[in-house]
Coordinates of C-alpha atoms (C1' of nucleotides) in Angstrom, one line a residue:
Chain A
M9 CA 86.7 175.1 233.5
K10 CA 83.8 173.0 234.7
L11 CA 80.9 173.4 237.1
I12 CA 80.4 170.5 239.4
N13 CA 77.5 168.9 237.2
Q14 CA 80.1 168.4 234.3
L15 CA 82.4 167.2 237.0
S16 CA 80.0 164.5 237.9
K17 CA 79.1 163.4 234.5
E18 CA 82.8 162.8 233.5
T19 CA 83.9 161.0 236.5
G20 CA 80.3 159.0 237.5
I21 CA 80.8 160.5 240.7
P22 CA 77.6 161.9 242.5
I23 CA 77.6 165.6 243.1
G24 CA 77.1 165.1 246.8
T25 CA 80.2 162.9 246.9
I26 CA 82.1 165.4 245.1
R27 CA 81.1 168.2 247.6
F28 CA 81.8 166.0 250.3
Y29 CA 85.4 165.5 248.8
E30 CA 86.0 168.7 248.3
K31 CA 85.0 169.8 252.1
T32 CA 87.5 167.0 253.2
G33 CA 90.3 168.9 251.5
L34 CA 91.0 166.5 248.5
F35 CA 91.0 169.4 246.2
N36 CA 89.6 173.0 245.8
G37 CA 87.7 174.6 242.8
E38 CA 87.6 178.4 242.6
K39 CA 85.3 181.2 242.4
K40 CA 85.3 183.4 239.5
E41 CA 86.4 187.1 240.4
E42 CA 84.7 188.4 237.2
V43 CA 81.5 186.9 238.1
K44 CA 79.6 188.8 240.6
T45 CA 76.1 187.6 240.1
N46 CA 76.6 184.1 241.8
N47 CA 79.1 182.1 244.0
Y48 CA 79.5 179.3 241.7
V49 CA 82.8 177.0 241.9
Y50 CA 84.8 176.1 238.9
Y51 CA 86.8 173.4 238.4
G52 CA 89.9 172.7 236.4
D53 CA 90.9 169.4 234.7
D54 CA 93.4 168.8 237.7
V55 CA 90.3 168.0 239.8
V56 CA 88.9 165.5 237.1
D57 CA 92.4 163.6 237.1
K58 CA 92.2 163.8 240.9
L59 CA 88.6 162.3 241.2
R60 CA 89.9 159.5 238.7
F61 CA 92.6 158.8 241.0
I62 CA 90.5 158.8 244.1
Q63 CA 88.1 156.2 242.3
M64 CA 90.9 154.1 241.8
A65 CA 92.8 154.3 245.1
K66 CA 89.4 153.9 246.9
A67 CA 88.4 150.6 244.8
V68 CA 91.8 149.2 246.3
G69 CA 91.3 149.9 250.0
F70 CA 92.9 153.0 250.5
T71 CA 91.2 155.7 253.0
L72 CA 90.2 159.1 251.8
A73 CA 93.0 160.1 254.6
E74 CA 95.7 157.9 252.6
I75 CA 94.7 159.4 249.5
K76 CA 94.9 162.9 250.9
E77 CA 98.4 162.2 251.8
V78 CA 99.2 161.6 248.2
V79 CA 97.3 164.2 246.9
D80 CA 98.8 166.6 249.1
A81 CA 102.4 165.4 247.8
W82 CA 101.1 165.8 244.5
Y83 CA 100.0 169.5 244.5
K84 CA 100.7 171.3 247.7
K85 CA 103.6 174.0 247.6
Q86 CA 103.9 174.1 251.3
I87 CA 105.2 170.5 251.6
S88 CA 109.2 169.7 251.1
K89 CA 110.3 167.9 248.0
K90 CA 112.0 165.4 250.0
A91 CA 108.8 165.1 252.3
K92 CA 106.5 164.5 249.1
I93 CA 109.0 161.9 247.6
E94 CA 108.8 160.0 251.0
V95 CA 105.1 159.9 251.1
L96 CA 105.1 158.6 247.4
D97 CA 107.5 155.9 248.1
K98 CA 105.7 154.9 251.2
K99 CA 102.5 154.5 249.3
L100 CA 104.4 152.4 246.3
L101 CA 105.4 150.1 248.9
Q102 CA 101.9 149.9 250.3
I103 CA 100.8 149.1 246.9
D104 CA 103.2 146.4 246.2
E105 CA 102.1 144.9 249.7
K106 CA 98.5 145.1 248.5
I107 CA 99.3 143.3 245.1
K108 CA 101.2 140.5 247.3
E109 CA 98.1 140.1 249.4
L110 CA 95.8 140.2 246.4
K111 CA 97.7 137.3 245.0
A112 CA 97.5 135.4 248.3
V113 CA 93.7 135.6 248.3
K114 CA 93.3 134.9 244.8
K115 CA 95.5 131.5 245.6
Q116 CA 93.3 130.7 248.6
I117 CA 90.2 131.0 246.4
A118 CA 91.8 128.9 243.9
I119 CA 92.4 126.0 246.3
C120 CA 88.9 126.6 247.6
K121 CA 87.4 126.2 244.0
F122 CA 89.4 123.1 243.4
N123 CA 88.1 121.2 246.7
I124 CA 84.6 122.3 245.7
Q125 CA 85.3 120.9 242.5
N126 CA 86.6 117.6 243.7
E127 CA 84.3 117.3 247.1
D128 CA 82.4 114.1 246.3
L129 CA 85.3 112.2 245.1
Chain B
M7 CA 89.4 123.5 269.8
K8 CA 90.3 127.0 271.0
L9 CA 88.6 129.9 273.1
I10 CA 88.2 133.1 271.7
N11 CA 91.3 134.5 273.6
Q12 CA 93.7 131.9 271.8
L13 CA 92.0 132.6 268.3
S14 CA 92.9 136.7 269.1
K15 CA 96.5 135.7 269.9
E16 CA 97.1 133.5 266.6
T17 CA 95.4 136.3 264.4
G18 CA 96.1 139.5 266.1
I19 CA 92.4 140.5 265.7
P20 CA 90.7 141.9 269.0
I21 CA 88.5 139.7 270.3
G22 CA 85.4 142.3 270.2
T23 CA 86.2 142.2 266.4
I24 CA 86.2 138.5 266.4
R25 CA 82.7 138.4 268.1
F26 CA 81.2 141.1 265.7
Y27 CA 82.5 138.8 262.7
E28 CA 80.8 136.0 264.2
K29 CA 77.7 138.0 264.8
T30 CA 77.9 139.1 261.1
G31 CA 77.7 135.5 260.2
L32 CA 81.3 135.1 258.6
F33 CA 82.0 131.7 261.1
N34 CA 80.3 130.0 263.8
G35 CA 81.9 128.3 267.0
E36 CA 80.4 125.4 269.0
K37 CA 79.2 124.9 272.2
K38 CA 80.3 122.0 273.7
E39 CA 77.5 119.4 274.7
E40 CA 79.4 117.8 277.5
V41 CA 80.5 121.2 279.3
K42 CA 77.2 122.1 281.3
T43 CA 79.0 124.4 283.9
N44 CA 79.5 127.3 281.1
N45 CA 78.2 128.4 277.7
Y46 CA 81.7 129.1 276.3
V47 CA 82.1 128.9 272.6
Y48 CA 85.0 126.7 270.7
Y49 CA 86.4 127.3 267.6
G50 CA 88.0 124.9 265.2
D51 CA 91.1 125.6 263.0
D52 CA 88.6 126.6 260.2
V53 CA 87.9 129.7 262.0
V54 CA 91.7 130.4 262.1
D55 CA 91.8 130.1 258.1
K56 CA 88.7 132.1 257.9
L57 CA 90.0 135.0 259.8
R58 CA 93.3 135.3 258.2
F59 CA 91.5 135.2 254.9
I60 CA 89.2 138.1 256.2
Q61 CA 92.2 139.9 257.1
M62 CA 93.8 139.8 253.6
A63 CA 90.5 140.3 251.8
K64 CA 89.7 143.6 254.0
A65 CA 93.3 144.7 253.4
V66 CA 92.8 144.9 249.7
G67 CA 89.3 146.6 249.7
F68 CA 86.6 143.9 250.1
T69 CA 83.8 144.6 252.3
L70 CA 82.6 142.1 255.0
A71 CA 79.4 141.5 252.7
E72 CA 81.7 140.7 250.0
I73 CA 83.8 138.4 252.3
K74 CA 80.7 136.6 253.7
E75 CA 79.8 135.6 249.9
V76 CA 83.3 133.7 249.6
V77 CA 83.3 132.3 252.9
D78 CA 79.6 130.8 252.4
A79 CA 80.5 129.3 249.0
W80 CA 83.6 128.2 250.9
Y81 CA 81.8 126.1 253.5
K82 CA 77.9 126.2 253.7
K83 CA 76.3 123.1 252.7
Q84 CA 72.9 124.5 251.4
I85 CA 74.5 126.3 248.5
S86 CA 75.0 124.5 245.1
K87 CA 78.1 123.4 243.7
K88 CA 77.6 125.5 240.7
A89 CA 76.4 128.5 242.7
K90 CA 79.6 128.1 244.8
I91 CA 81.9 128.2 241.7
E92 CA 80.0 130.9 240.3
V93 CA 80.5 133.2 243.2
L94 CA 84.3 132.2 243.3
D95 CA 84.8 132.9 239.6
K96 CA 83.1 136.5 240.1
K97 CA 85.4 137.2 243.1
L98 CA 88.7 136.0 241.0
L99 CA 87.7 138.3 238.4
Q100 CA 87.2 141.3 240.7
I101 CA 91.0 140.4 242.1
D102 CA 92.1 140.7 238.8
E103 CA 90.2 144.0 238.2
K104 CA 91.8 145.3 241.6
I105 CA 95.3 144.4 240.6
K106 CA 94.8 146.3 237.3
E107 CA 93.6 149.3 239.4
L108 CA 96.8 149.0 241.7
K109 CA 98.9 148.9 238.9
A110 CA 97.4 152.1 237.3
V111 CA 97.5 153.8 240.6
K112 CA 101.2 152.9 241.0
K113 CA 101.7 154.2 237.6
Q114 CA 100.1 157.4 238.6
I115 CA 102.4 157.9 241.6
A116 CA 105.6 157.3 239.7
I117 CA 104.6 159.9 237.0
C118 CA 104.0 162.2 240.1
K119 CA 107.1 161.3 241.7
F120 CA 108.8 162.0 238.4
N121 CA 107.4 165.4 238.1
I122 CA 108.2 166.2 241.7
Q123 CA 111.9 165.2 241.2
N124 CA 112.2 167.5 238.1
E125 CA 110.2 170.4 239.0
D126 CA 112.6 173.0 239.3
L127 CA 114.1 172.3 235.7
Chain C
dA24 C1' 57.4 186.6 233.7
dA25 C1' 57.4 181.9 235.1
dC26 C1' 59.4 177.7 236.1
dA27 C1' 62.5 173.8 235.6
dA28 C1' 67.2 172.8 236.2
dG29 C1' 71.4 173.9 238.6
dT30 C1' 74.1 175.7 242.4
dA31 C1' 75.8 176.7 247.7
dT32 C1' 75.5 175.8 252.3
dG33 C1' 74.5 173.6 256.5
dA34 C1' 72.7 170.3 259.2
dA35 C1' 70.7 165.6 259.8
dG36 C1' 70.5 160.7 258.8
dT37 C1' 72.5 156.1 257.1
dA38 C1' 75.6 152.3 256.2
dT39 C1' 79.6 149.9 257.5
dA40 C1' 82.7 148.4 260.9
dC41 C1' 84.3 148.3 264.5
dT42 C1' 85.1 149.8 269.9
dA43 C1' 84.0 150.3 274.6
dT44 C1' 80.9 149.9 278.5
dA45 C1' 78.3 147.6 281.8
dT46 C1' 76.8 143.4 284.0
dA47 C1' 77.1 138.8 285.2
dG48 C1' 78.7 134.3 285.3
dT49 C1' 83.3 130.9 285.3
dT50 C1' 88.0 129.1 285.9
dC51 C1' 92.5 128.6 287.6
dG52 C1' 96.3 129.8 290.6
dT53 C1' 97.5 130.1 295.5
Chain D
dA26 C1' 88.0 130.4 299.4
dC27 C1' 89.8 134.5 297.3
dG28 C1' 91.0 137.4 293.4
dA29 C1' 92.7 137.8 288.8
dA30 C1' 91.6 136.5 284.4
dC31 C1' 88.5 134.9 280.9
dT32 C1' 83.9 134.2 278.8
dA33 C1' 79.0 135.8 277.3
dT34 C1' 75.3 139.2 276.3
dA35 C1' 73.5 143.2 275.3
dT36 C1' 73.8 148.3 274.4
dA37 C1' 75.7 152.3 273.2
dG38 C1' 79.4 154.9 271.3
dT39 C1' 82.7 156.1 267.5
dA40 C1' 85.1 156.6 262.9
dT41 C1' 84.6 156.7 258.1
dA42 C1' 82.4 157.6 254.1
dC43 C1' 78.8 159.2 252.1
dT44 C1' 73.5 160.6 251.3
dT45 C1' 69.4 163.2 252.1
dC46 C1' 66.9 167.2 253.4
dA47 C1' 65.8 172.0 253.8
dT48 C1' 66.7 176.3 252.4
dA49 C1' 67.8 180.0 249.3
dC50 C1' 69.6 182.0 245.5
dT51 C1' 70.9 181.8 239.9
dT52 C1' 70.2 180.3 235.4
dG53 C1' 68.4 179.4 230.9
dT54 C1' 64.3 178.1 228.5
dT55 C1' 59.6 179.1 226.8

DNA sequence: AACAAGTATGAAGTATACTATATAGTTCGT
DNA sequence: ACGAACTATATAGTATACTTCATACTTGTT
């Protein structure tokens, strides 16, 4: 079990941001019953996984709300199996859409580059 | 030449947002010299292209500042040919990175889906 | 014991990207 | 000429995602 500082070091995400994510409901740490002198929060390896997932998903334009949907489908017990699969399938479609758009942007930029290279002909 | 309303209709981007983009320096319209009764701004087809590009680039997680870099390389005369190509090559690399990340996210979600489907075995 | 470093909490501040509001002038159809 | 619809400008407000600050307690090292 890890403290927040170690979590930050393993993922490169600032402590403040990790706290913000936790407050947003993207994951929870646990207070250890046996420790009574402080109220430090401990995090499991699942939290590291989630943080890495959040990093990737954010980099490609998903909002924290969208990421939360996936993470909830991923771990929350309250949600039905069918509902979880539905959320994930929806995200998979969105990702394919984004890949398509990235390829379109790439094509645009390639055309633009070609034009610049040949502009004084 | 188009007025802002037509621009909005062709792209689906709200007028307020288009004005905001113009103020941000993503493109400029032109005032017509010959028209003296008003100060309406007219936009060419290049602006429609730019707006469509902005839509796509935003959808895949580029910020307006990053998009401005590309658009400046695309059209600004002040910037040297070499500098333009450099900017575009950097963006192309970023896009490949994003595609890689999207594929990683997709894999994560697929694993997650598999786990949910088999969770009560 | 002292003190740097780590942790928790709450609240305020910042950056980005809009979105809405108010005001005022213009154009167009009838 | 009237009114609806369109345009410009400036300013304020909102949502998202942090980031900083202030306060206070805890842990580990010397």
